[in-house]
Tab-separated table of C-alpha atoms in Angstrom:
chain	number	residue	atom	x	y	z
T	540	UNK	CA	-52.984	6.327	50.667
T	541	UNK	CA	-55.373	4.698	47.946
T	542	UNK	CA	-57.455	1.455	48.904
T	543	UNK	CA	-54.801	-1.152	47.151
T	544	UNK	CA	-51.617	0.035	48.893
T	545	UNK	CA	-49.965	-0.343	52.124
T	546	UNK	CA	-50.710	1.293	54.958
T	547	UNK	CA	-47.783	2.858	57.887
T	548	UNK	CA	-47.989	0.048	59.634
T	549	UNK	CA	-47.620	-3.116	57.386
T	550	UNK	CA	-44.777	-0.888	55.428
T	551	UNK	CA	-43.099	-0.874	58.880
T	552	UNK	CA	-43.246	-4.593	58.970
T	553	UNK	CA	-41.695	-5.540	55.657
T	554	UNK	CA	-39.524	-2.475	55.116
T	555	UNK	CA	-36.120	-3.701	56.841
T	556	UNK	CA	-36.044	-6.727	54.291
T	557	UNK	CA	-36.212	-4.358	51.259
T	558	UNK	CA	-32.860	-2.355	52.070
T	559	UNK	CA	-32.113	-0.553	48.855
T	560	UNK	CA	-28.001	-1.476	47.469
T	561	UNK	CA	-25.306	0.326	49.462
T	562	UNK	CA	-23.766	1.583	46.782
T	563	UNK	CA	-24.817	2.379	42.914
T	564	UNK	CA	-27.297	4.790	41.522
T	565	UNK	CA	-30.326	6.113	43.520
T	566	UNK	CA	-32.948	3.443	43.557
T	567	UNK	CA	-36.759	4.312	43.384
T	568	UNK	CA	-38.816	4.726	46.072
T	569	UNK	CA	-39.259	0.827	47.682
T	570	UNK	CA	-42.561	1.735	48.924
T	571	UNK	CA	-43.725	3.311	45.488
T	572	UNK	CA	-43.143	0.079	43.993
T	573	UNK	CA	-44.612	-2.046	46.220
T	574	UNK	CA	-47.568	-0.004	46.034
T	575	UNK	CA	-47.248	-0.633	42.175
T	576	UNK	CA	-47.006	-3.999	42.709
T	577	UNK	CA	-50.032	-4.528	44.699
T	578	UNK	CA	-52.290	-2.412	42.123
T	579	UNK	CA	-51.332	-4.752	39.515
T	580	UNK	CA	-52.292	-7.832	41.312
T	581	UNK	CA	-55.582	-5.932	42.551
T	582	UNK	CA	-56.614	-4.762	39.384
T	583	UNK	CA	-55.445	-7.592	36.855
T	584	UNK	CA	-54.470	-5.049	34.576
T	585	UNK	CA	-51.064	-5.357	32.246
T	586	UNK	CA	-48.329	-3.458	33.665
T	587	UNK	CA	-47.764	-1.359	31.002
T	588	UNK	CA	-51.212	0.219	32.172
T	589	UNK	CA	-49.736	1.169	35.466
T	590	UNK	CA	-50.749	4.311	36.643
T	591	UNK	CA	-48.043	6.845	36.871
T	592	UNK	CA	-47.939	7.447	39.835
T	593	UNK	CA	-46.518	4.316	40.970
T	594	UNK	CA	-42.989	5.394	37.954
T	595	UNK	CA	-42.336	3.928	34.909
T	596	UNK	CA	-43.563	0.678	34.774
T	597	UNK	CA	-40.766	-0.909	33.138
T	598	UNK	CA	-39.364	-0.079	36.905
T	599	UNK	CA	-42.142	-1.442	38.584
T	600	UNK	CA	-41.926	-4.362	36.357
T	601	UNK	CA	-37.868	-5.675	36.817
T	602	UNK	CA	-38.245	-4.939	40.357
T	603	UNK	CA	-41.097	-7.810	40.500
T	604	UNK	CA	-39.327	-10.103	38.517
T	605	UNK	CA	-35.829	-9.915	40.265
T	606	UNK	CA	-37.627	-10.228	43.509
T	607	UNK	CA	-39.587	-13.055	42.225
T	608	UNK	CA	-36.298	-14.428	41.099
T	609	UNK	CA	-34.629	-14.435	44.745
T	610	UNK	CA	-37.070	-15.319	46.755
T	611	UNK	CA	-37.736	-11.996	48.294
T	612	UNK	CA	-41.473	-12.092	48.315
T	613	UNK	CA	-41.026	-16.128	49.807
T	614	UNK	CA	-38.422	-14.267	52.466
T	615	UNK	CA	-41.416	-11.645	53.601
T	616	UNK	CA	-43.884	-14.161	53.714
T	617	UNK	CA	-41.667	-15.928	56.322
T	618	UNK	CA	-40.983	-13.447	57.880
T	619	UNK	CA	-44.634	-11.532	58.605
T	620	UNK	CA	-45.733	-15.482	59.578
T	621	UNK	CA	-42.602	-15.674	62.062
T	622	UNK	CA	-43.462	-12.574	63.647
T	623	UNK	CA	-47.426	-13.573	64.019
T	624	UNK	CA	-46.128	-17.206	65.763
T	625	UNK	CA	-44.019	-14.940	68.012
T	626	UNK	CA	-47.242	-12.851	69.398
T	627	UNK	CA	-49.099	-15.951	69.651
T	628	UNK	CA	-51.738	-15.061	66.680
T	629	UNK	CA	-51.233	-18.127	64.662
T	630	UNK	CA	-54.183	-20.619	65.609
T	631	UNK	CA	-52.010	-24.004	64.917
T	632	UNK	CA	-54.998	-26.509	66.943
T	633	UNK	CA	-56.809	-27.195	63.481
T	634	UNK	CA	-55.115	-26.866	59.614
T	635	UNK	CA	-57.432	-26.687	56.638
T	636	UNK	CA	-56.236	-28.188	53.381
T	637	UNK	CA	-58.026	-27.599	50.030
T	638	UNK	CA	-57.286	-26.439	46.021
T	639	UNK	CA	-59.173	-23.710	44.048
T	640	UNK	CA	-58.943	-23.956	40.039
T	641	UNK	CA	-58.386	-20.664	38.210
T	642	UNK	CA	-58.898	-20.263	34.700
T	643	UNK	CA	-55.814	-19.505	32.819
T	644	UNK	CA	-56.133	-16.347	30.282
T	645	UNK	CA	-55.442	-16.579	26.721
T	646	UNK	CA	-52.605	-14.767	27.507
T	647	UNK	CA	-51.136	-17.154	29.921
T	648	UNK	CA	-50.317	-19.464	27.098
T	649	UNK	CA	-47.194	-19.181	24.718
T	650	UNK	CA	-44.477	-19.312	27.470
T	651	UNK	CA	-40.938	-20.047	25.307
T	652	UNK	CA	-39.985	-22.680	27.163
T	653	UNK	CA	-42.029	-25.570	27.571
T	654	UNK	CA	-45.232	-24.123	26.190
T	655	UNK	CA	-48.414	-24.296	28.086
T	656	UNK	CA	-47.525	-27.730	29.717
T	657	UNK	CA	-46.983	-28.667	32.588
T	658	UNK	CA	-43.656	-26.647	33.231
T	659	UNK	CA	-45.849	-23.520	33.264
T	660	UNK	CA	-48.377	-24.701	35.737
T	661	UNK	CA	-51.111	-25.320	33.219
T	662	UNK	CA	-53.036	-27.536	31.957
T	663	UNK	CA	-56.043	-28.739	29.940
T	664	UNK	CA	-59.315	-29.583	31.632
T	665	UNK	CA	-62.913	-28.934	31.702
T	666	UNK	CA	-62.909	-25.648	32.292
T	667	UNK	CA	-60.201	-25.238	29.356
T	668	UNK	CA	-56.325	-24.214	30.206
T	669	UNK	CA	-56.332	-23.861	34.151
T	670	UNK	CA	-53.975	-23.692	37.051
T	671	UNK	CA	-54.689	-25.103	40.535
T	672	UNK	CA	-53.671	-23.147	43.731
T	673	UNK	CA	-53.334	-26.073	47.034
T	674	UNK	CA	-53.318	-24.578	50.032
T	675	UNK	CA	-53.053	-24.754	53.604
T	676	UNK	CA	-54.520	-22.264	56.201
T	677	UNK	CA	-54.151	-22.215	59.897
T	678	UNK	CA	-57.057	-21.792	62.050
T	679	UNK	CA	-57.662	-18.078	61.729
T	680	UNK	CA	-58.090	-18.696	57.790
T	681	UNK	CA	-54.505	-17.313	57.375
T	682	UNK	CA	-52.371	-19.226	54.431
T	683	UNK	CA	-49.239	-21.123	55.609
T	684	UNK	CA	-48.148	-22.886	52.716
T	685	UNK	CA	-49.172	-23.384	49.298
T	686	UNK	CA	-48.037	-24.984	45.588
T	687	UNK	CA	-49.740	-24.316	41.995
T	688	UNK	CA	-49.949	-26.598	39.451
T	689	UNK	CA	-51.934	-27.784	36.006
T	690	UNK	CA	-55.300	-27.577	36.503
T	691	UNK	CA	-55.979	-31.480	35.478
T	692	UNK	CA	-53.646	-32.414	38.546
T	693	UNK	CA	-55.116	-34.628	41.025
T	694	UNK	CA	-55.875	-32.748	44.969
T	695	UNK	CA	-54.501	-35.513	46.977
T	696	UNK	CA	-51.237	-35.780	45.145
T	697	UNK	CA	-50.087	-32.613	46.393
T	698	UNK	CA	-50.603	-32.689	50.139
T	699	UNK	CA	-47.570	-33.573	51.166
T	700	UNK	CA	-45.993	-31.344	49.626
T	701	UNK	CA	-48.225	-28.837	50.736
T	702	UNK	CA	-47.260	-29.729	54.336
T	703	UNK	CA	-43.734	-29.647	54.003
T	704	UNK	CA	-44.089	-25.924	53.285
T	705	UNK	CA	-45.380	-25.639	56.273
T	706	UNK	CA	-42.107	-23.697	58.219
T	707	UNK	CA	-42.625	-20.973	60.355
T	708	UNK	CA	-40.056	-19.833	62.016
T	709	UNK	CA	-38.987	-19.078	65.931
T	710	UNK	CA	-38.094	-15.898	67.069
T	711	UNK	CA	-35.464	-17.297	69.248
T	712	UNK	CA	-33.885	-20.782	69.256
T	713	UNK	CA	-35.295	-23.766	68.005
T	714	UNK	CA	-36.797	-25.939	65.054
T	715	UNK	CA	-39.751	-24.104	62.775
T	716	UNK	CA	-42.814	-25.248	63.391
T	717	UNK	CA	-44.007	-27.649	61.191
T	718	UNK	CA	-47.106	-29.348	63.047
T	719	UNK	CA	-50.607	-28.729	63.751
T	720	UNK	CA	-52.404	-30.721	66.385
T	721	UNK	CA	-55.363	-31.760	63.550
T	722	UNK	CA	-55.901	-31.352	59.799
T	723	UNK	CA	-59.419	-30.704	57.983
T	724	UNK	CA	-59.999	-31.780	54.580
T	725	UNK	CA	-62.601	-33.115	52.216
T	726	UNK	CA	-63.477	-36.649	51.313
T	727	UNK	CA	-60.582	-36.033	47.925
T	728	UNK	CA	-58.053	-36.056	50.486
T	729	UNK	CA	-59.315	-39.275	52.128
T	730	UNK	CA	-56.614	-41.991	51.351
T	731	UNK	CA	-54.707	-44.706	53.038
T	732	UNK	CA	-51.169	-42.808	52.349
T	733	UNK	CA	-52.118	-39.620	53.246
T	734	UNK	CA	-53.999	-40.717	56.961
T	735	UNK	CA	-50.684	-42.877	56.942
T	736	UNK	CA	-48.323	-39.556	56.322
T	737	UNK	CA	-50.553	-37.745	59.240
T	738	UNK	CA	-50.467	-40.706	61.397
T	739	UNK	CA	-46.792	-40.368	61.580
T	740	UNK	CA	-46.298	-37.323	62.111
T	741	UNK	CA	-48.674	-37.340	64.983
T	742	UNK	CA	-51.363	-34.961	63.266
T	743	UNK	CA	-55.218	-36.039	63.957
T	744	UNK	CA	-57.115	-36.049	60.705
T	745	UNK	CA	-60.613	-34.979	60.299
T	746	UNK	CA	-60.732	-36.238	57.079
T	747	UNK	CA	-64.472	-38.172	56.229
T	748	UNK	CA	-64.093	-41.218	54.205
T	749	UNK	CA	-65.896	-41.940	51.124
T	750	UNK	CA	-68.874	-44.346	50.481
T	751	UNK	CA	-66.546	-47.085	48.700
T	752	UNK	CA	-64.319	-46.804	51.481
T	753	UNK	CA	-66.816	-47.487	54.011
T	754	UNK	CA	-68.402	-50.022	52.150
T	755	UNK	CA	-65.012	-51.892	52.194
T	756	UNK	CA	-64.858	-51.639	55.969
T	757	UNK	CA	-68.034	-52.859	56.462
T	758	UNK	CA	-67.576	-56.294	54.178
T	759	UNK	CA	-63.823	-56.503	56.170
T	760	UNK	CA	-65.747	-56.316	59.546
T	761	UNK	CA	-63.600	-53.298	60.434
T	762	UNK	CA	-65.269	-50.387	62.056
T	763	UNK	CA	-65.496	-47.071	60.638
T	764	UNK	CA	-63.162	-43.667	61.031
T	765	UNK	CA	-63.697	-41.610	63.796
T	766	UNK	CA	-64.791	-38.074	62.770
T	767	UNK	CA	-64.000	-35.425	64.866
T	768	UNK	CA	-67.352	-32.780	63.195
T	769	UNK	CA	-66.459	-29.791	65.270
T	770	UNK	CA	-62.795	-29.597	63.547
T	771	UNK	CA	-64.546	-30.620	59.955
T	772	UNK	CA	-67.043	-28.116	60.277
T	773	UNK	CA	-63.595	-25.442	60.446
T	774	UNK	CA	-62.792	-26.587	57.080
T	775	UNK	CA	-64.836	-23.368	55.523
T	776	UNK	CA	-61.977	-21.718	56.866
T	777	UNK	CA	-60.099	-22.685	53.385
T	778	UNK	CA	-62.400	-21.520	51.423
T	779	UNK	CA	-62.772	-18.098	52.917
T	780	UNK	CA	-59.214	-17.950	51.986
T	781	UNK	CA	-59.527	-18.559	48.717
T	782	UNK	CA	-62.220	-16.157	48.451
T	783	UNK	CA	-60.177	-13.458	49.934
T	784	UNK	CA	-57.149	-14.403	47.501
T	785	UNK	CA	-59.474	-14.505	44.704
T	786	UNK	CA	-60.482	-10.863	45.768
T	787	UNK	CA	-57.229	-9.791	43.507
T	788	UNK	CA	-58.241	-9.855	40.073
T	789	UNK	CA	-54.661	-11.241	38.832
T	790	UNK	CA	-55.499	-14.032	40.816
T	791	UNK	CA	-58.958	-14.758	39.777
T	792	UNK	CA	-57.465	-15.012	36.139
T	793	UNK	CA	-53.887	-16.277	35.587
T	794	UNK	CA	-52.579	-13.197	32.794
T	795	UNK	CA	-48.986	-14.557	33.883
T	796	UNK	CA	-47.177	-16.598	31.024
T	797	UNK	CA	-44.094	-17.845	33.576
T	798	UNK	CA	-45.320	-20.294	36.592
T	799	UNK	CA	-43.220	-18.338	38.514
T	800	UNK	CA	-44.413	-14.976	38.369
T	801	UNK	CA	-47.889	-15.854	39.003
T	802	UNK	CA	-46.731	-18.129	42.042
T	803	UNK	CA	-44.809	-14.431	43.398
T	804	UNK	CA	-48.346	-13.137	42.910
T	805	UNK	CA	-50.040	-15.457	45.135
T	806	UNK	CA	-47.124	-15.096	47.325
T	807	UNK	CA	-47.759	-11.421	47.692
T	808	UNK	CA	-51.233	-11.656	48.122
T	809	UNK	CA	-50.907	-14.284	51.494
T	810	UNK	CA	-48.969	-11.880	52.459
T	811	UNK	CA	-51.467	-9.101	52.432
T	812	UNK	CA	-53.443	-11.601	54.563
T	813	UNK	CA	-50.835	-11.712	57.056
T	814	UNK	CA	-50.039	-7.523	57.227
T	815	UNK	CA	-51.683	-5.564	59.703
């Protein structure tokens, strides 16, 4: 076993939701490919570089884009989180919300359809063509949910959406959990819908509020947000996890042309986070 693939005991996890076809022609080795899979998106390297020991990589290759296609890699990701919930190893008191930009390749551009707009997850800003990565970890600096867009796309726009992908399932009856008891963010999430979204749903936010926002409490009379520090100062936790995710060099640096192979990407490598 080489340092990018699985080991015996996250294969054992994820193996029973990669059955091969009852019937047709002899399919490669499931675990070969994964493996394949994985030292793409650790390396960054194009797949027709795949070593060949992992088969042809034009195998390697259509198995990654049909399972990106059918939500298989979305499926495992449920499915490692559901079992985690079920042992109690999710930490759901505090959930940490940020973005990360990554710079988008040369090759990234070009898709067919829809160019490099905003179809494609990327967009023009400082940095050049980028893509943003939101995301939402639990307490443990795991990743529970995330969505990618253009780079130029505002942080705060996309946190409720990044909470709604917050489903983990139960192992036995009942609704998915959906709720933390607080959410950490930074002072670009501080805004009178979001604190309103949270407020309904009965989530605390430790969210601090800018300077024009406490100046305008101040000349209204009103008195300032309550900060709960201890859960703020837990908000590194979301970066760590970026870091880690960021550790995978097709991450780092969108190569992908199609939004949604590089969201199966990022997809896979949450999951890693998740394996044992």
């Amino acid at each position: 076993m080489r340092r990018h693939e699985l080991t015996d005991e996250s294969w054992a996890v994820i193996e029973p939701l990669l059955a091969p076809p009852r019937m047709g022609r002899p399919v490669r080795d499931r675990r070969q490919v994964v493996n394949g899979i994985l030292w793409k998106l650790s390396t960054g390297a194009a797949w027709r570089d795949l070593p060949e020991r992992y088969g042809p990589w034009k195998t390697v290759y259509e198995r990654f884009r049909r399972w990106s296609a059918d939500g298989t890699w979305d499926r495992l990701l449920a499915h490692v989180q559901q079992h985690c919930d079920a042992v109690g190893s999710v930490d759901w008191t505090v959930v940490c919300v940020d973005s990360t930009t990554v710079r988008a390749h040369q090759h990234a551009a070009g898709a067919r359809k829809g160019g490099s707009g905003p179809g494609e997850a990327i967009g023009r800003s400082r940095g050049g063509l980028t893509t943003k990565i939101h995301l939402a970890c639990d307490g443990q600096g795991r990743p529970l949910a995330f969505t990618i867009t253009a780079g130029n796309v505002n942080d705060c726009t996309q946190f409720e959406q990044v909470m709604a992908r917050i489903r983990v399932g139960r192992s036995g009856p009942g609704r998915p959990r959906t709720r933390p008891e607080q959410v950490a963010a930074d002072k670009g999430y501080s805004s009178t819908k979001i604190r309103s979204y949270l407020r309904r749903r009965g989530i605390k936010a430790a969210i601090p509020e800018r300077i024009d926002q406490i100046n305008g409490r101040i000349r209204r009379g009103e008195g300032r947000c309550r900060l709960d520090r201890a859960a703020y100062r837990r908000r590194n936790l979301v970066e760590r996890c970026f870091n880690k995710l960021k550790h995978n060099k097709a991450l780092a640096t969108r190569y992908d042309k199609l939004a949604r192979h590089y969201q199966a990407l990022v997809t896979i490598a949450c999951l890693r986070l998740w394996l044992p």
